[in-house]
XYZ file of C-alpha atoms in Angstrom:
319
model
C 97.122 -140.276 -44.778
C 95.993 -136.279 -43.379
C 97.935 -135.773 -39.734
C 97.463 -133.018 -37.326
C 101.648 -132.752 -37.071
C 103.154 -130.724 -34.361
C 106.364 -129.720 -35.946
C 108.142 -126.559 -34.442
C 107.306 -125.400 -30.342
C 106.584 -122.189 -31.055
C 104.995 -122.919 -33.935
C 100.959 -124.495 -33.942
C 100.297 -127.132 -35.314
C 98.699 -128.149 -38.586
C 96.775 -130.648 -41.239
C 99.510 -132.077 -43.559
C 99.718 -134.735 -45.455
C 101.726 -138.299 -44.436
C 102.522 -141.575 -45.649
C 101.777 -144.791 -43.946
C 104.811 -146.821 -43.216
C 103.509 -150.596 -42.952
C 103.686 -152.320 -40.135
C 106.953 -154.009 -38.087
C 107.401 -156.827 -36.451
C 104.384 -156.366 -33.502
C 103.535 -153.607 -34.798
C 99.641 -153.255 -36.691
C 97.834 -150.956 -39.381
C 95.250 -149.231 -38.347
C 92.721 -146.545 -39.989
C 91.654 -144.848 -37.049
C 87.718 -143.608 -36.660
C 87.812 -141.423 -34.026
C 90.676 -140.181 -31.110
C 89.334 -139.250 -27.626
C 90.786 -135.360 -26.646
C 92.655 -135.761 -23.202
C 94.444 -131.987 -20.879
C 97.421 -134.269 -21.675
C 97.539 -133.680 -24.950
C 97.488 -129.927 -24.358
C 101.179 -130.443 -21.981
C 102.601 -132.594 -24.639
C 102.339 -130.211 -27.124
C 103.578 -127.614 -24.810
C 106.636 -129.718 -23.745
C 105.267 -130.173 -20.496
C 104.116 -134.310 -20.199
C 106.610 -137.057 -18.638
C 106.040 -138.687 -22.092
C 106.238 -135.981 -24.479
C 108.054 -137.523 -28.220
C 110.693 -135.938 -29.707
C 109.761 -134.039 -32.417
C 108.250 -133.404 -34.928
C 104.666 -135.154 -33.578
C 100.995 -136.130 -34.268
C 99.171 -135.516 -30.765
C 96.179 -137.999 -29.716
C 96.921 -140.312 -26.432
C 93.534 -142.666 -27.171
C 91.611 -143.927 -30.527
C 89.577 -146.234 -32.039
C 89.127 -147.915 -35.383
C 90.253 -150.950 -38.075
C 92.844 -152.648 -38.065
C 93.924 -152.518 -41.869
C 97.206 -154.229 -42.312
C 99.700 -156.553 -39.563
C 103.161 -156.828 -39.694
C 105.499 -159.753 -38.449
C 104.100 -161.693 -35.512
C 101.315 -159.843 -34.529
C 97.722 -161.792 -34.021
C 94.709 -159.159 -35.116
C 93.948 -159.411 -38.150
C 92.437 -156.698 -40.665
C 89.430 -156.295 -39.730
C 89.180 -155.904 -36.030
C 87.680 -152.939 -34.260
C 90.190 -151.548 -31.939
C 90.707 -149.006 -28.593
C 94.246 -148.511 -28.764
C 95.812 -146.492 -26.750
C 98.701 -145.010 -28.528
C 100.706 -142.089 -26.470
C 100.873 -140.289 -29.406
C 99.430 -140.991 -33.098
C 96.050 -140.386 -32.552
C 94.589 -137.495 -34.139
C 95.378 -138.475 -37.954
C 93.268 -140.594 -40.334
C 95.764 -143.852 -39.633
C 98.482 -144.799 -37.830
C 101.467 -147.974 -36.875
C 100.974 -148.943 -33.817
C 101.874 -151.642 -31.293
C 99.915 -154.757 -31.077
C 100.014 -154.420 -27.004
C 98.415 -151.380 -27.678
C 95.319 -152.405 -28.844
C 92.756 -153.931 -27.020
C 89.760 -155.309 -29.504
C 86.622 -154.315 -28.811
C 83.095 -155.312 -27.984
C 80.299 -154.933 -30.865
C 77.983 -153.415 -29.484
C 80.845 -150.121 -28.265
C 80.746 -147.661 -31.326
C 84.687 -145.169 -32.311
C 83.457 -142.452 -30.620
C 82.589 -144.026 -27.619
C 86.003 -146.456 -27.870
C 88.080 -143.914 -27.956
C 86.281 -141.443 -25.174
C 86.996 -144.968 -22.672
C 90.447 -145.865 -22.204
C 91.815 -142.870 -20.148
C 89.617 -141.706 -18.471
C 87.059 -144.023 -16.887
C 91.250 -146.179 -16.612
C 92.590 -143.884 -14.438
C 89.410 -143.376 -12.010
C 88.986 -147.656 -11.963
C 92.456 -148.265 -11.391
C 92.856 -144.820 -8.567
C 89.106 -146.053 -6.552
C 89.852 -149.852 -7.270
C 93.562 -150.635 -5.980
C 94.982 -147.221 -4.195
C 92.414 -145.548 -3.212
C 90.443 -148.739 -1.889
C 86.438 -147.042 -1.744
C 84.221 -149.280 -0.052
C 80.812 -149.152 -0.250
C 79.166 -146.214 2.438
C 82.505 -144.381 2.352
C 82.533 -140.595 1.203
C 84.407 -139.371 -1.729
C 84.902 -136.258 -3.323
C 86.034 -135.766 -7.196
C 87.691 -132.953 -7.608
C 87.134 -131.363 -11.536
C 83.667 -133.275 -11.077
C 82.332 -132.982 -14.561
C 85.708 -132.635 -16.232
C 87.095 -135.618 -19.249
C 88.769 -138.078 -15.658
C 86.655 -136.308 -12.947
C 83.718 -137.396 -14.192
C 84.197 -141.027 -14.835
C 85.261 -141.415 -11.122
C 82.020 -140.069 -10.131
C 80.183 -142.705 -12.032
C 82.409 -145.446 -10.989
C 82.600 -143.714 -7.098
C 79.198 -144.646 -7.686
C 78.756 -147.754 -8.634
C 80.682 -149.063 -6.275
C 78.071 -147.851 -3.197
C 80.076 -144.471 -2.566
C 78.932 -141.610 -1.475
C 80.152 -138.840 -4.135
C 80.372 -135.277 -3.505
C 81.025 -133.803 -6.295
C 83.009 -130.012 -7.250
C 82.857 -128.394 -10.837
C 82.386 -124.598 -11.783
C 79.294 -123.627 -12.421
C 75.100 -124.975 -12.095
C 75.433 -126.920 -15.156
C 78.364 -128.892 -14.738
C 77.020 -128.744 -10.812
C 73.864 -130.762 -12.774
C 76.147 -133.269 -14.812
C 77.841 -133.897 -12.120
C 74.590 -135.355 -10.671
C 72.869 -137.199 -13.428
C 76.602 -138.839 -12.898
C 75.800 -139.970 -9.181
C 76.771 -137.681 -6.987
C 74.936 -137.163 -3.713
C 76.386 -134.079 -3.234
C 77.299 -130.939 -5.693
C 79.361 -128.185 -3.701
C 80.651 -125.951 -7.022
C 83.930 -124.781 -6.869
C 83.888 -121.739 -6.143
C 82.173 -121.549 -3.267
C 84.841 -119.324 -0.832
C 85.476 -121.880 1.531
C 85.076 -125.144 0.584
C 86.863 -126.470 3.090
C 84.150 -125.637 5.655
C 81.819 -126.171 2.408
C 83.191 -129.881 2.361
C 83.567 -130.985 6.062
C 79.902 -129.801 6.767
C 79.213 -132.589 4.611
C 80.506 -134.369 6.523
C 84.169 -134.789 5.074
C 86.022 -137.390 2.871
C 87.329 -141.351 3.350
C 88.614 -140.230 -0.202
C 89.770 -137.289 -2.398
C 89.875 -137.108 -6.138
C 92.535 -134.582 -7.234
C 92.566 -134.164 -11.525
C 92.510 -130.120 -10.746
C 95.130 -129.695 -7.830
C 96.337 -125.993 -6.668
C 93.609 -124.171 -3.304
C 91.485 -126.433 -4.628
C 93.400 -129.870 -3.725
C 94.264 -128.273 -0.776
C 90.930 -127.424 0.492
C 89.924 -130.566 -0.296
C 92.812 -132.863 1.123
C 91.716 -130.416 4.750
C 88.817 -131.928 4.487
C 89.951 -135.883 5.368
C 88.908 -138.000 7.898
C 91.745 -139.252 9.751
C 92.205 -142.052 8.208
C 91.723 -141.079 4.111
C 93.065 -140.831 1.038
C 93.840 -138.476 -1.426
C 94.615 -139.045 -4.893
C 96.801 -137.542 -7.304
C 94.943 -137.550 -11.013
C 95.791 -133.942 -12.055
C 96.485 -130.528 -12.463
C 94.268 -128.613 -14.509
C 94.689 -125.873 -12.630
C 98.604 -125.249 -13.123
C 99.827 -126.171 -10.755
C 99.704 -129.192 -8.178
C 98.199 -128.545 -4.464
C 100.717 -127.430 -1.370
C 100.260 -130.668 1.091
C 100.332 -130.479 4.878
C 102.142 -133.437 5.353
C 101.921 -133.074 9.235
C 98.688 -133.625 8.717
C 98.918 -136.504 7.188
C 100.910 -137.806 10.143
C 98.396 -136.611 12.728
C 95.514 -138.242 11.019
C 97.314 -141.473 9.321
C 96.085 -139.738 6.223
C 97.793 -141.433 3.118
C 98.776 -139.817 -0.866
C 98.862 -142.102 -3.955
C 100.243 -140.331 -7.543
C 97.869 -142.448 -10.343
C 99.510 -142.572 -13.907
C 97.044 -144.865 -16.001
C 100.021 -144.830 -19.311
C 102.888 -145.826 -15.831
C 101.322 -148.926 -15.053
C 102.159 -150.740 -18.576
C 105.145 -151.122 -16.892
C 104.591 -150.968 -13.529
C 102.218 -153.748 -13.832
C 100.293 -154.375 -16.734
C 98.655 -157.444 -15.417
C 96.202 -154.761 -13.248
C 95.897 -152.811 -15.497
C 94.625 -155.442 -18.456
C 92.467 -156.585 -15.993
C 90.958 -153.255 -14.914
C 89.838 -152.677 -19.462
C 88.915 -155.809 -19.045
C 86.528 -155.275 -16.707
C 85.445 -152.239 -17.822
C 85.214 -152.971 -21.922
C 82.863 -155.875 -20.262
C 80.613 -153.336 -18.436
C 80.184 -150.896 -21.316
C 79.371 -153.581 -23.365
C 76.772 -154.467 -21.089
C 75.115 -151.009 -20.787
C 76.558 -150.215 -17.376
C 78.722 -147.312 -18.188
C 77.650 -143.892 -19.944
C 80.470 -142.363 -21.562
C 79.668 -138.910 -21.348
C 80.690 -137.137 -24.489
C 80.126 -133.419 -24.603
C 81.467 -133.177 -27.862
C 82.853 -133.576 -31.585
C 84.915 -132.036 -33.948
C 86.294 -133.128 -37.503
C 89.777 -133.944 -38.194
C 89.905 -130.559 -40.100
C 88.951 -128.550 -36.870
C 90.944 -129.764 -34.089
C 92.788 -127.028 -33.017
C 89.242 -125.259 -31.784
C 88.984 -129.106 -30.254
C 91.935 -128.356 -28.230
C 90.948 -124.876 -27.282
C 87.844 -126.182 -26.029
C 90.047 -128.188 -23.771
C 91.446 -125.435 -22.862
C 89.675 -123.177 -21.805
C 87.329 -125.884 -19.881
C 84.044 -125.323 -21.922
C 83.590 -128.868 -22.281
C 81.915 -131.350 -19.681
C 82.582 -135.488 -19.611
C 85.360 -135.858 -23.072
C 85.694 -134.264 -26.917
C 86.399 -136.747 -29.402
C 87.838 -135.855 -32.918
C 86.168 -138.005 -35.337
C 87.871 -138.777 -39.044
C 85.186 -139.842 -41.264
């Protein structure tokens, strides 16, 4: 099989021929059809991600494909279509994965959509419903609203009945967020974002996938009793939050690392994914894939992600 292998932190990964191992106990072999890219893939290649595997490794946190073989004790049968929360290994033509990392797919969900679905929608759904307790009629501010996870937060927030204010960079990305359900949009380059958000009524919940100065401005625009969701740091650094404001305004600050729920509360993660796949199968969620690349052009796909030239998700296909 061909795989995008990372062997040395000083050398870019390259497409390499690797043998496909046989699945062990509780594992399945999967012929991969598509892999969705995430910002965490870039961090993993830099060695700065919290769950970076030892070298050498194949990046690619999430993928989708067809089971080709099952190891001892595995119940998924060959021919089963699955989405995989791999952690790594998705940027390859095939792989061996723990069965409990594989979710059978509804017939109506294609591989590209499934590969772009789990982490983005799963993160936003858990963050907004479990941690953020977002209610109909509240105001949700989404930072990085046209990105891979941000766009799903806009869509889910609107579906939950919230008034969504989307913050994205440039008119084109703001338009994408509006199409996903945002009631208001603000350019991320707005000179005084805090004042602009307060002029729109402030926020009950902030979904921050960006960090830095944007996160700080949105935190300052929270209403008393508001909730601040720490999702990621696409700007390169966490926001510096004024905890005295959290005290005086009775604010809550919650971190959400979706992969951590595999250990923290796997039942909550399974419930969330079951609900999300059902909504997708019914056509009630609309994953946005802005670009597709073949496996041979994975480096270009990662560069598009790194330079923030995409909206929604980027998918690498193996066909």
